JSON list of C-alpha atoms in Angstrom, two decimals:
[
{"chain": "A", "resi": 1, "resn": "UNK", "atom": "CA", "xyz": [37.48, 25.56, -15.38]},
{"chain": "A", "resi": 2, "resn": "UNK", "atom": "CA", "xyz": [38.67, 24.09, -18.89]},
{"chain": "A", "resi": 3, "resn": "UNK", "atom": "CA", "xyz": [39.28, 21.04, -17.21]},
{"chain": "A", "resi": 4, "resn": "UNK", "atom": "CA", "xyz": [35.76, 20.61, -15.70]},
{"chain": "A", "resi": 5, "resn": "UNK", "atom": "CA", "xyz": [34.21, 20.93, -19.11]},
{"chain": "A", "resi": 6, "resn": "UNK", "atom": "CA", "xyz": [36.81, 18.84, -20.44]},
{"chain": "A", "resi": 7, "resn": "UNK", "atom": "CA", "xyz": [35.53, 16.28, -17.79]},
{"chain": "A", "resi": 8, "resn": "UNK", "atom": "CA", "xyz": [32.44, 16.38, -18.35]},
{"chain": "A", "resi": 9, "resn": "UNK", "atom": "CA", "xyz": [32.66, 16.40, -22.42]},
{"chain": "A", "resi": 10, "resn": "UNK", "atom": "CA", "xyz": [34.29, 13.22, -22.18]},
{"chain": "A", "resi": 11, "resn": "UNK", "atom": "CA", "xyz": [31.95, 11.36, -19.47]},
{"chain": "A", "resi": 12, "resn": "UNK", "atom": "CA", "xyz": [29.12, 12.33, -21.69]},
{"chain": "A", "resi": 13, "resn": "UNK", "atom": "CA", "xyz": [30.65, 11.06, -24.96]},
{"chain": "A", "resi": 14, "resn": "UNK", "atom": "CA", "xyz": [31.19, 7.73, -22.32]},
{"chain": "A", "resi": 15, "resn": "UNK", "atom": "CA", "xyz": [27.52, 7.75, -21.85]},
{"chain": "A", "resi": 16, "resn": "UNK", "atom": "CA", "xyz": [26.17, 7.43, -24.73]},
{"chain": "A", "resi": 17, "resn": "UNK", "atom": "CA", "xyz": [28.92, 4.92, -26.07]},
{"chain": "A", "resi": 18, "resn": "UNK", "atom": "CA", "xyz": [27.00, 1.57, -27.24]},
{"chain": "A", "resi": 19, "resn": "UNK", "atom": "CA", "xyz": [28.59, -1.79, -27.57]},
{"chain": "A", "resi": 20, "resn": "UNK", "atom": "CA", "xyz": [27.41, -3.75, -30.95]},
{"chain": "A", "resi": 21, "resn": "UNK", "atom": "CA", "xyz": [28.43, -7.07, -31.94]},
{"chain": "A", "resi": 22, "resn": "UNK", "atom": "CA", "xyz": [28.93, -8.33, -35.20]},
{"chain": "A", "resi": 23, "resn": "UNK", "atom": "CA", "xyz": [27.31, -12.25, -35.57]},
{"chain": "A", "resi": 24, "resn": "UNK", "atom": "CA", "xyz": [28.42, -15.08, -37.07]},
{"chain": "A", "resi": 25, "resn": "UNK", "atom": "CA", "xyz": [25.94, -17.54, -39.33]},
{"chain": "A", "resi": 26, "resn": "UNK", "atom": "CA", "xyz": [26.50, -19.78, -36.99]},
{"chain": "A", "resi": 27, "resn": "UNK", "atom": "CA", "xyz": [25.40, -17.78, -33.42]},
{"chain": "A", "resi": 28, "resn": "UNK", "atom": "CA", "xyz": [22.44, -16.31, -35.56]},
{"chain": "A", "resi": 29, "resn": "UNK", "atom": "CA", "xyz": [21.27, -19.93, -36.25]},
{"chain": "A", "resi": 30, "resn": "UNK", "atom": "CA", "xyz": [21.43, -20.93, -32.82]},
{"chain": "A", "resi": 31, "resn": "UNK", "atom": "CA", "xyz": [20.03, -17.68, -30.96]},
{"chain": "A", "resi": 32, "resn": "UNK", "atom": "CA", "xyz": [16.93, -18.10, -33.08]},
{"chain": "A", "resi": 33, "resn": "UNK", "atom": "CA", "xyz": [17.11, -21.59, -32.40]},
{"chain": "A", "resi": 34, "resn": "UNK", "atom": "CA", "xyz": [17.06, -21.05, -28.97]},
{"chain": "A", "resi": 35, "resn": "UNK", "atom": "CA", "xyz": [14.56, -18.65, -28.96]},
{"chain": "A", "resi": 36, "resn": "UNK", "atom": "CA", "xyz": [12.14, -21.49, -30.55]},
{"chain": "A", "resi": 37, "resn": "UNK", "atom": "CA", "xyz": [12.25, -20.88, -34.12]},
{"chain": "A", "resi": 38, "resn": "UNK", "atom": "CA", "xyz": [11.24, -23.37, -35.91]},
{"chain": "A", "resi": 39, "resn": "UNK", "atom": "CA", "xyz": [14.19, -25.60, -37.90]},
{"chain": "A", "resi": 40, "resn": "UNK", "atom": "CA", "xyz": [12.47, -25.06, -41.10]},
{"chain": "A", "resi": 41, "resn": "UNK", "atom": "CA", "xyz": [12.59, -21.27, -40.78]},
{"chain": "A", "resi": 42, "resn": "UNK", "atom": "CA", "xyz": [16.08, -20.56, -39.52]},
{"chain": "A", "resi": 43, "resn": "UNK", "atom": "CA", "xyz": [17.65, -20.61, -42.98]},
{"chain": "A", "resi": 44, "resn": "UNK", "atom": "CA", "xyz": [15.18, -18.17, -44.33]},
{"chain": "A", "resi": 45, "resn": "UNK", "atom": "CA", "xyz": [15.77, -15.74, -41.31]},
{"chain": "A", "resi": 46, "resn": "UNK", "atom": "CA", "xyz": [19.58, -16.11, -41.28]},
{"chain": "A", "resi": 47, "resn": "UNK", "atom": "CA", "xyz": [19.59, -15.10, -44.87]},
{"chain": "A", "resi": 48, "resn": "UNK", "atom": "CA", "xyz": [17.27, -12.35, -44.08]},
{"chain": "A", "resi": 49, "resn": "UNK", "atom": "CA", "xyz": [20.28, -11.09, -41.19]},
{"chain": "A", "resi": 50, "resn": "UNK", "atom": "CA", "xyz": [23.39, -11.50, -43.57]},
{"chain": "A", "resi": 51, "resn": "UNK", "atom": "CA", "xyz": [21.38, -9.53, -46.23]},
{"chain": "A", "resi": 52, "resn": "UNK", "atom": "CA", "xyz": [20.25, -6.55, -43.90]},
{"chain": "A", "resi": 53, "resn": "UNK", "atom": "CA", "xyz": [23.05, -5.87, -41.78]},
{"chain": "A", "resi": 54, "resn": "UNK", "atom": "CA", "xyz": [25.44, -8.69, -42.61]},
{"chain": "A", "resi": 55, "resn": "UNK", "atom": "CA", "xyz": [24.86, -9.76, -39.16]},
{"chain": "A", "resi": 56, "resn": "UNK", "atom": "CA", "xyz": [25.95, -6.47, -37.34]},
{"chain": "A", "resi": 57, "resn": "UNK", "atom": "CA", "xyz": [23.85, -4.83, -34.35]},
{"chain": "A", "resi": 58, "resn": "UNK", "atom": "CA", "xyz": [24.42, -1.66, -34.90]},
{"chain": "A", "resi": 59, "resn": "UNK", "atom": "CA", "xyz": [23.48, -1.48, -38.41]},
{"chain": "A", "resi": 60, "resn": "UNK", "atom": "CA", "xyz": [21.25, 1.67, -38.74]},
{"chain": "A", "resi": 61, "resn": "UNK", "atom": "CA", "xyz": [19.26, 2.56, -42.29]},
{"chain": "A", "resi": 62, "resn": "UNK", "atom": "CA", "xyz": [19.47, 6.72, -41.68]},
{"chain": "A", "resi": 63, "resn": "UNK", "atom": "CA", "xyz": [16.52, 6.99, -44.10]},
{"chain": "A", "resi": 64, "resn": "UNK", "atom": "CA", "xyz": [14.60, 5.44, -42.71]},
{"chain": "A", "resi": 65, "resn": "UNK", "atom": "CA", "xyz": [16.05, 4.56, -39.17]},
{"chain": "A", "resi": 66, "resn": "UNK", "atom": "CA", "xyz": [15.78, 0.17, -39.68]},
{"chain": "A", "resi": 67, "resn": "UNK", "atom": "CA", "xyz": [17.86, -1.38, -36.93]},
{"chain": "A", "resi": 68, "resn": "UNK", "atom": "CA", "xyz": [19.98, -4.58, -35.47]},
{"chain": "A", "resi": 69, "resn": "UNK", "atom": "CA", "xyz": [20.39, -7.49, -37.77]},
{"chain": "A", "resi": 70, "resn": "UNK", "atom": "CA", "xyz": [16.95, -7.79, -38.87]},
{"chain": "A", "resi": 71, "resn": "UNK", "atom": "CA", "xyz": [16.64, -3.79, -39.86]},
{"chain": "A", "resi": 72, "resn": "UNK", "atom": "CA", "xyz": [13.64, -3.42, -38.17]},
{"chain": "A", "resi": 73, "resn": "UNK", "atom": "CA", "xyz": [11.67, -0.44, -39.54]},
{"chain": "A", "resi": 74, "resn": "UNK", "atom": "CA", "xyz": [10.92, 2.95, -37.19]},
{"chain": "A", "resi": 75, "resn": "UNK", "atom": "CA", "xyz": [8.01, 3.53, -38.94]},
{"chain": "A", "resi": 76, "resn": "UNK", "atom": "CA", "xyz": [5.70, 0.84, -37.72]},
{"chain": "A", "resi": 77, "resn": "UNK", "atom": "CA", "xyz": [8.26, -0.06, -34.09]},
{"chain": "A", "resi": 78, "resn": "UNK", "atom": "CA", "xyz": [9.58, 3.05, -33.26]},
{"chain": "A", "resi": 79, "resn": "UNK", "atom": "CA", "xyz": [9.34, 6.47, -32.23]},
{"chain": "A", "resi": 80, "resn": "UNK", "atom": "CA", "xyz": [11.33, 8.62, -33.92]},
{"chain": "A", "resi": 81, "resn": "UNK", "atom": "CA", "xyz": [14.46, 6.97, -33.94]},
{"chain": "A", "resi": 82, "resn": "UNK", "atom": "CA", "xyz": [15.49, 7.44, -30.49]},
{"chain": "A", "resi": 83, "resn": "UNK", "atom": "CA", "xyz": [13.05, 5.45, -28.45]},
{"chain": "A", "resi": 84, "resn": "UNK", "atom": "CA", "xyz": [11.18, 2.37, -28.50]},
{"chain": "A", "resi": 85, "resn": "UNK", "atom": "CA", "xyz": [7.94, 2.44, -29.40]},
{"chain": "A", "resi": 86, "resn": "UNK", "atom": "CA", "xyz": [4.20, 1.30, -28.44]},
{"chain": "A", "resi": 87, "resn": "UNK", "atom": "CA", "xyz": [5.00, -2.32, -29.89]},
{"chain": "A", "resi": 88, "resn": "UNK", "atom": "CA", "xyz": [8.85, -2.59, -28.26]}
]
């Protein structure tokens, strides 16, 4: 029996195990590049990453949960920090 809840504590710790990446400048540049950005722009919002997150995905603000690179805010694109919200 403590095996089977051993088993199971561990595949649900797997579950909910998220892979993040950490950026470089460089792949920030081009992945808003390539998502159309405009040249003029991709400084500002590259600057805008490092100072956030320092280019790290799974940067989370616990105040007020702000997420990915950008820190997006909960409050106006989230639902209570677990799921996206209306404008996801």
């Amino acid at each position: 029996m403590l095996k089977l809840i051993v088993a199971c504590l561990l595949l649900a710790l797997a579950a909910t195990v998220t892979e993040g990446k950490v950026y470089t400048q460089c792949e920030v540049a081009s992945a808003l590049r390539a998502k159309g950005v405009p040249e003029e722009q991709v400084a500002t919002w590259v600057c805008i990453a490092h100072a956030e997150s320092d280019f790290d995905t799974t940067a989370i603000n616990s105040n007020t949960w702000d997420y990915g690179i950008f820190q997006i805010s909960s409050i106006y694109w989230c639902e209570s920090g677990d799921s996206a919200g209306r404008f996801y």
